[in-house]
Each structure stands twice: as C-alpha cells, then as structure tokens.
mmCIF file of C-alpha atoms in Angstrom:
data_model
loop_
_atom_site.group_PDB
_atom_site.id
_atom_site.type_symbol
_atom_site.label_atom_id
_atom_site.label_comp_id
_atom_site.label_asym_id
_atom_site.label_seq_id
_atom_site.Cartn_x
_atom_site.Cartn_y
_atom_site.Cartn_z
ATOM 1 C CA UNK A 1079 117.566 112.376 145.558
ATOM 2 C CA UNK A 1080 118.840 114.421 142.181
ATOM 3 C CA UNK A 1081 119.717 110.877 141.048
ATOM 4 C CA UNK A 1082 116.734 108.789 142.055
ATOM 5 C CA UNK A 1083 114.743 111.769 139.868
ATOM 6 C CA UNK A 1084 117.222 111.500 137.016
ATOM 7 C CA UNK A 1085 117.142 107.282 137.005
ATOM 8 C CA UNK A 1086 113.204 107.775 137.107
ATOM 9 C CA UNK A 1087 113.209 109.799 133.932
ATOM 10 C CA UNK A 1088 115.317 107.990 132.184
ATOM 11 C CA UNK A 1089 113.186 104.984 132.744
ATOM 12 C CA UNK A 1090 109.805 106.697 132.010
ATOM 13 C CA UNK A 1091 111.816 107.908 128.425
ATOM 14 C CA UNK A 1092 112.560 104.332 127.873
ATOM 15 C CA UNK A 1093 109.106 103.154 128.030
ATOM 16 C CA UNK A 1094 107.577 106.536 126.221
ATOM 17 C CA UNK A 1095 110.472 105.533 123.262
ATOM 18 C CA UNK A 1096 109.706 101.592 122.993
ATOM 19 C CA UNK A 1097 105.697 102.966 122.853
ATOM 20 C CA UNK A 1098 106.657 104.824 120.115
ATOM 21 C CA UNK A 1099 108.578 102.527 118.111
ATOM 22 C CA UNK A 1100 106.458 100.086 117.430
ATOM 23 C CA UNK A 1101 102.429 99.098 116.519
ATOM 24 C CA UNK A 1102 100.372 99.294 119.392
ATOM 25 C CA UNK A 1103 99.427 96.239 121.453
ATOM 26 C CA UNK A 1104 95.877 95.647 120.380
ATOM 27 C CA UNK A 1105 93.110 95.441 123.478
ATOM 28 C CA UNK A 1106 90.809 92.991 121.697
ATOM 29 C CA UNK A 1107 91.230 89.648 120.027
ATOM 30 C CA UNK A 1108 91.183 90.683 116.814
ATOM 31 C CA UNK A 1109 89.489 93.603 115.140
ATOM 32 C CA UNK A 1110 88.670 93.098 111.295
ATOM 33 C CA UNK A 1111 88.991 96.505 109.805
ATOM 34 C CA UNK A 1112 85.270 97.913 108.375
ATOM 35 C CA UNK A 1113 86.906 99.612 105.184
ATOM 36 C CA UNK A 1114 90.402 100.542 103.824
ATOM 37 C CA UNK A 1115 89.548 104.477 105.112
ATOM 38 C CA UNK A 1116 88.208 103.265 108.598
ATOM 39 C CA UNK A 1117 90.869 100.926 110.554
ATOM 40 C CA UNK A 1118 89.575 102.475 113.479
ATOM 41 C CA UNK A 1119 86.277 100.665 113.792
ATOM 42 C CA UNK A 1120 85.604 97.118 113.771
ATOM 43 C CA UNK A 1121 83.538 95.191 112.489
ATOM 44 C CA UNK A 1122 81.551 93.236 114.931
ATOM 45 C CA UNK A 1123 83.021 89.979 116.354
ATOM 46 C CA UNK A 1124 79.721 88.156 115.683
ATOM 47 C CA UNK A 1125 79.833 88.433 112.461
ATOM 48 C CA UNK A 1126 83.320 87.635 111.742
ATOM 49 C CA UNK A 1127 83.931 84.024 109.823
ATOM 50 C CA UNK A 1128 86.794 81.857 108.956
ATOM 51 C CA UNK A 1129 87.553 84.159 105.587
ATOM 52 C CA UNK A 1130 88.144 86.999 107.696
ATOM 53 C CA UNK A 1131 91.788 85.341 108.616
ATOM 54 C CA UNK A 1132 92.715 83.815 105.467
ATOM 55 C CA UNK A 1133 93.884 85.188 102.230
ATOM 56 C CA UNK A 1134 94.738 83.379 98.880
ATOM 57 C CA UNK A 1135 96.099 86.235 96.963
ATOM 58 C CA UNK A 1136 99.587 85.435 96.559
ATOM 59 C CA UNK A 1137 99.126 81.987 95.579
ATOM 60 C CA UNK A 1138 100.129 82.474 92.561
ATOM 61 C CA UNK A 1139 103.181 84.046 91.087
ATOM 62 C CA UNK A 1140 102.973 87.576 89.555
ATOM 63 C CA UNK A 1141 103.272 88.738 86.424
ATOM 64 C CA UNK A 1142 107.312 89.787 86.121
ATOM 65 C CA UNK A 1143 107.562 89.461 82.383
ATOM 66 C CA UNK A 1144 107.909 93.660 82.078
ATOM 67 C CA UNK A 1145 110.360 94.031 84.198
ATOM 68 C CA UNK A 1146 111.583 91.124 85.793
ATOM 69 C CA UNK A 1147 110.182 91.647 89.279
ATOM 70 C CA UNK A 1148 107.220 91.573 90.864
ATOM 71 C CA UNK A 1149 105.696 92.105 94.283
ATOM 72 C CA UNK A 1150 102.552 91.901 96.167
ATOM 73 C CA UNK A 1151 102.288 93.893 99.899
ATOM 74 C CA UNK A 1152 99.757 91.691 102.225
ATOM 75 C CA UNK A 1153 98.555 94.057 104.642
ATOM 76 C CA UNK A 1154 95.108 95.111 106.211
ATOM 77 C CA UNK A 1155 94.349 97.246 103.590
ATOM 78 C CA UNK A 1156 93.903 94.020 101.147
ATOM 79 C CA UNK A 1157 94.040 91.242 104.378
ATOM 80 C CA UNK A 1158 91.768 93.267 107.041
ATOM 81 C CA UNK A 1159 91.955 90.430 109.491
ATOM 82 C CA UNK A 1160 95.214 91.447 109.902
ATOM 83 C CA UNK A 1161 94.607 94.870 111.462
ATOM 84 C CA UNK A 1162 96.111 95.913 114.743
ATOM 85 C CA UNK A 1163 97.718 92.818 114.463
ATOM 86 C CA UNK A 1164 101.384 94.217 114.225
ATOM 87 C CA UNK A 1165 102.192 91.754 111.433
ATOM 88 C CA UNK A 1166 102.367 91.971 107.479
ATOM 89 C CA UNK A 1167 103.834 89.967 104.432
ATOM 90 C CA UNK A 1168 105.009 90.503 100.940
ATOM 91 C CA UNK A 1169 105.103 87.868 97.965
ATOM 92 C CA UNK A 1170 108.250 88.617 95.326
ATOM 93 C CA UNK A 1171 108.755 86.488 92.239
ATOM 94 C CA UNK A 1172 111.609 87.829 89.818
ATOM 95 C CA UNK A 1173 112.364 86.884 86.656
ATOM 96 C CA UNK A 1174 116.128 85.311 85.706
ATOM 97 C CA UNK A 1175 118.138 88.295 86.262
ATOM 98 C CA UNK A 1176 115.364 90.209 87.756
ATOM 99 C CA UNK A 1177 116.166 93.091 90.888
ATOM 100 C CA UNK A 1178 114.367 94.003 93.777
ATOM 101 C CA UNK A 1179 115.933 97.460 93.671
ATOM 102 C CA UNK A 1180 117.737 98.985 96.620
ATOM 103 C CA UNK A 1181 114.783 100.045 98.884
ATOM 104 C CA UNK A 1182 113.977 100.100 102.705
ATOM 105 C CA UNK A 1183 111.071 99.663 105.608
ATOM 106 C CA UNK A 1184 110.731 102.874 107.537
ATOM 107 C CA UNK A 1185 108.604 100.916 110.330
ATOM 108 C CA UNK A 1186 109.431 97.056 109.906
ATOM 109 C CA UNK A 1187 112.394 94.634 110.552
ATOM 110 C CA UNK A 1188 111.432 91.858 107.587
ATOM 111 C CA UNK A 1189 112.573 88.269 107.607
ATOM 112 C CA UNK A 1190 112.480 86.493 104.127
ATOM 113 C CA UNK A 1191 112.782 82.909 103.021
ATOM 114 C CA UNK A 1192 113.903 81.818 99.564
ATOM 115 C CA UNK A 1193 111.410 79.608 98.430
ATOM 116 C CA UNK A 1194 112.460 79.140 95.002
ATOM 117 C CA UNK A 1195 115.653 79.755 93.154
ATOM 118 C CA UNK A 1196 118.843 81.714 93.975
ATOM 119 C CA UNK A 1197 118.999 85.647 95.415
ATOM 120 C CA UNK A 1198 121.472 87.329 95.969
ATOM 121 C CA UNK A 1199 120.186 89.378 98.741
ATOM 122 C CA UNK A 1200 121.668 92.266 101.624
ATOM 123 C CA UNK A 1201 121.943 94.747 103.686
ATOM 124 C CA UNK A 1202 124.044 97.557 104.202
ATOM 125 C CA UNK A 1203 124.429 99.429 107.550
ATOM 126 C CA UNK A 1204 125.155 102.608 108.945
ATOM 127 C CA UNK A 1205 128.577 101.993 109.079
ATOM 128 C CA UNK A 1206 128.653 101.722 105.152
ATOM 129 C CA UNK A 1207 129.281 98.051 105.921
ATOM 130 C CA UNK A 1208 127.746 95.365 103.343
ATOM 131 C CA UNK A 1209 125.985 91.758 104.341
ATOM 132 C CA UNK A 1210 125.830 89.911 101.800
ATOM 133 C CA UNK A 1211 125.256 86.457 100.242
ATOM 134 C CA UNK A 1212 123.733 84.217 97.587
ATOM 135 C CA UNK A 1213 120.538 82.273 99.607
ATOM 136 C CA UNK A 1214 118.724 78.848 97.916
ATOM 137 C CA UNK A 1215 115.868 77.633 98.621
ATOM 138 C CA UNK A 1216 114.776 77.432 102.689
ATOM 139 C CA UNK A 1217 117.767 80.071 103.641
ATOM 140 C CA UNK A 1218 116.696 83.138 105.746
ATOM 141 C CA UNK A 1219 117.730 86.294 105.822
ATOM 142 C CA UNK A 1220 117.182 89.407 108.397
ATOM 143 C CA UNK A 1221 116.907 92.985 107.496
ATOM 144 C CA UNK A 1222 116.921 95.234 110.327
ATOM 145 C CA UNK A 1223 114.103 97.914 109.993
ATOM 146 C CA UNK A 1224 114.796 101.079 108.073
ATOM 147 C CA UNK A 1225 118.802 99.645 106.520
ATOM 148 C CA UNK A 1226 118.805 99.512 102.976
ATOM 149 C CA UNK A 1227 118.824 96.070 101.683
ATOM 150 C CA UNK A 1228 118.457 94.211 98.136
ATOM 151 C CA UNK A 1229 117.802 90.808 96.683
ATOM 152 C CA UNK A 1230 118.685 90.207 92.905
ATOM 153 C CA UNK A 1231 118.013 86.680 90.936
ATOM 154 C CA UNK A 1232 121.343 84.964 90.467
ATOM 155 C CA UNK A 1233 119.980 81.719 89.095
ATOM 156 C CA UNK A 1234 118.671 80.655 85.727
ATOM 157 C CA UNK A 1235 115.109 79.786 86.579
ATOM 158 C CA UNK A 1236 112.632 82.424 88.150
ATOM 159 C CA UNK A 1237 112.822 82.789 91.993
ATOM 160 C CA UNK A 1238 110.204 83.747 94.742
ATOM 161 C CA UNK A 1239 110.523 85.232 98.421
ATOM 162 C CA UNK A 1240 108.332 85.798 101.259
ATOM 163 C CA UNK A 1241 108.975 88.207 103.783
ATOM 164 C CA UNK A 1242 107.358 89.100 106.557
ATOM 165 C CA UNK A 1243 107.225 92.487 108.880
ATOM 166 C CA UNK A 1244 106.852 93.356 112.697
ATOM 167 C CA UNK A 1245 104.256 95.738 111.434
ATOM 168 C CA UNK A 1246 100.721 96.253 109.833
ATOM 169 C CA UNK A 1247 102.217 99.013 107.654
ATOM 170 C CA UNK A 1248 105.695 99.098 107.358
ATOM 171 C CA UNK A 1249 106.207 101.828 104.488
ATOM 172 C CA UNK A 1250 108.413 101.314 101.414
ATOM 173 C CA UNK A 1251 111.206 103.661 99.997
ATOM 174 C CA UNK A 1252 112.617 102.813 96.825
ATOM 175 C CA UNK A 1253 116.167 104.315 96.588
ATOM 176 C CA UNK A 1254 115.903 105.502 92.889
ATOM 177 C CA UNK A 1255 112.404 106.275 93.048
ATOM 178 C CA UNK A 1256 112.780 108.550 96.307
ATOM 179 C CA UNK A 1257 115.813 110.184 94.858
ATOM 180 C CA UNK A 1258 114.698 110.835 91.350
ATOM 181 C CA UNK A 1259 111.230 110.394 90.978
ATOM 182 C CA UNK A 1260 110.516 112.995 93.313
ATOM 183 C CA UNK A 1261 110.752 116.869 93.365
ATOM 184 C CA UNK A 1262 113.920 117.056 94.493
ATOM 185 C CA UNK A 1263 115.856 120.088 92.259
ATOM 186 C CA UNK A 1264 117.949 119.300 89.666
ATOM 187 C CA UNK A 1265 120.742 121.185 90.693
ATOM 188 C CA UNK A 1266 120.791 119.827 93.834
ATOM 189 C CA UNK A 1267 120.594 115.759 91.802
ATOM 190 C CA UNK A 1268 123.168 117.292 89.194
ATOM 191 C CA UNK A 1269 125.740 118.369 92.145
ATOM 192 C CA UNK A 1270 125.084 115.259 94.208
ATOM 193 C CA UNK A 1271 125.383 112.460 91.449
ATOM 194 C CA UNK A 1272 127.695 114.190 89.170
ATOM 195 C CA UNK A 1273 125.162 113.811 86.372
ATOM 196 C CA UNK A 1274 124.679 116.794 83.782
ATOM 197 C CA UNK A 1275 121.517 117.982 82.969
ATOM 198 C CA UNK A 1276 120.299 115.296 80.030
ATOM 199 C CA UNK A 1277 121.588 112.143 82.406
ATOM 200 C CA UNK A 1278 119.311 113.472 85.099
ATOM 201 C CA UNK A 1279 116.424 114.268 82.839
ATOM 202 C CA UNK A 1280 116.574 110.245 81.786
ATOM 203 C CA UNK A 1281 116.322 109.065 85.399
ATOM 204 C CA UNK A 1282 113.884 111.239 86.164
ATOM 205 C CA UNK A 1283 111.523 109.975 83.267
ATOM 206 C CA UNK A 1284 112.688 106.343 84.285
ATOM 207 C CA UNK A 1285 111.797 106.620 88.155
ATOM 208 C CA UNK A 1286 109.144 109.005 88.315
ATOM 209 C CA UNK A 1287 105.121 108.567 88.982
ATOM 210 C CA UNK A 1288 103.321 106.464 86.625
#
C-alpha cells in the first residue's frame, strides 16, 4: 500500500512538473492578443482577418553597421496572432566578423537555420562541455533551453539566422550584460573576474543600460 501511495505521488509530481515547464496548452483556436498589456483577453474571433497571422517585419535585414549584429524578437507582443500559441522566432543578420554574444533562453529550446553565410555557432553544457561547429547555409543547429550558446560570423560576406522557440516568451540573458551591466557589487565583479577597479569600471560603462 506505502508503495502504491509513493508511485501515485511520484506520478502526480511528474505531471504538476511537465505543467510547469512549459506554455500552457491553449483551449481555443487561436486568441489574438487585444494589446501588448492585456494577453489575457482576446479579441473576438469574428473579427479576426488574414493579417492577424502574418507578419512581414523581418523581411528585411537589420541595420548591423554599429555593431555588427543585429536582431529582431517575433513574439506576441509585436506578432499578437501568435499568443498562447507556445511558439516564437527571432531574425539575426551580423555583419563580417559580427557576434551574437554569449547569451541564453530561460524558457525556450531554439532551433536555427543558417540562411546566409558562415556562423560559427554553440553550446556549452553543464558539464563545461563545448558543441561546436562552423554551419553554411541550410545547416541546423539545436540549443537546449536555458545552456549558453553563441553564433559568430566566420565568413566574409554578412550572414543571417532564424531561430525559432517552444515558447511565446522565452526571455533573453546576455552573459556580459547580466554580469556587468547590472548592480551586482564591484567587489564581488573585482574578486570573481580578477579585474581591478578601472577594468571593471570600463565593462560596466560598455554593458550597462542604454
């Protein structure tokens, strides 16, 4: 009996976990958030059209000149057709030599295809251990959600990727910006890094808020 209880909660954890871990299912067809603030109420199905599921935004590439990447989110909060969906996208174009800086998805696995150029793109585990490998055009790569993973042009003409996510908001954290363009004390960044006090000021100015 003691086991049949302990198998039963260990099955009802399972389930309460898996709930937890990823977007809802939704319970309509679709429902086309009414604002940006209000994902919570639709708008109402009658009234929905075609342009409610399409999106031309990233047609184009964006403007990397500055500093030699360049990204653009698609999510509900520019794409509302796409809320309670589960499902997002992301446009990157970089510029020869340009860096999508180490970074990770709190809430997303993301798949992303090379569609121009050469990236050297990766992942690194919690084991410490590296994937890693130059991808060309139509190669796919996997990053499992929240591992820290790059992509870096290695060609010499610009590049683009699109990724997708198994979410409608799958967060962002920028390594450098998280670490140093936060309020994080400096001792603490000093001791950590090994930087003295005039190396960490110059980070801090690089990676902080805008």
């Amino acid at each position: 009996m003691m086991n049949n209880k302990v198998t039963i909660l260990l099955v009802l954890m399972f389930f309460i976990i898996s709930v937890f871990c990823s977007d809802p299912d939704p319970v309509n067809d679709y429902c086309i958030a009414i604002s940006e603030d209000n994902k919570f109420s639709c708008k109402n199905s009658s009234l929905a059209t075609v342009e409610d599921f399409t999106f031309s935004g990233i047609k184009s590439a964006g403007n990397f000149k500055a500093t030699g990447f360049t990204s653009m989110g698609v999510n509900s909060n520019v794409f509302p057709g796409l809320n309670t969906l589960g499902v997002s996208f992301v446009r990157a174009d970089f510029d020869v030599g340009g860096v999508n800086v180490p970074h990770f998805h709190p809430r997303a696995t993301e798949v992303a295809i090379v569609l121009e150029g050469k990236i050297y793109s990766g992942f690194v585990d919690t084991k410490n251990k590296i994937f890693a490998k130059v991808l060309e055009k139509g190669e796919v790569m996997v990053f499992p959600r929240g591992l820290v993973h790059f992509q870096m042009n290695v060609g010499d003409v610009p590049a683009t990727i699109f990724g997708s996510f198994d979410s409608q908001n799958p967060g962002l954290m920028k390594i450098p910006n998280v670490v140093f363009g936060s309020e994080i004390k400096d001792e603490l960044l000093e001791k950590a890094f090994g930087l003295n006090s005039k190396e960490l000021s110059k980070l801090k100015k690089r990676f902080s808020p805008s």
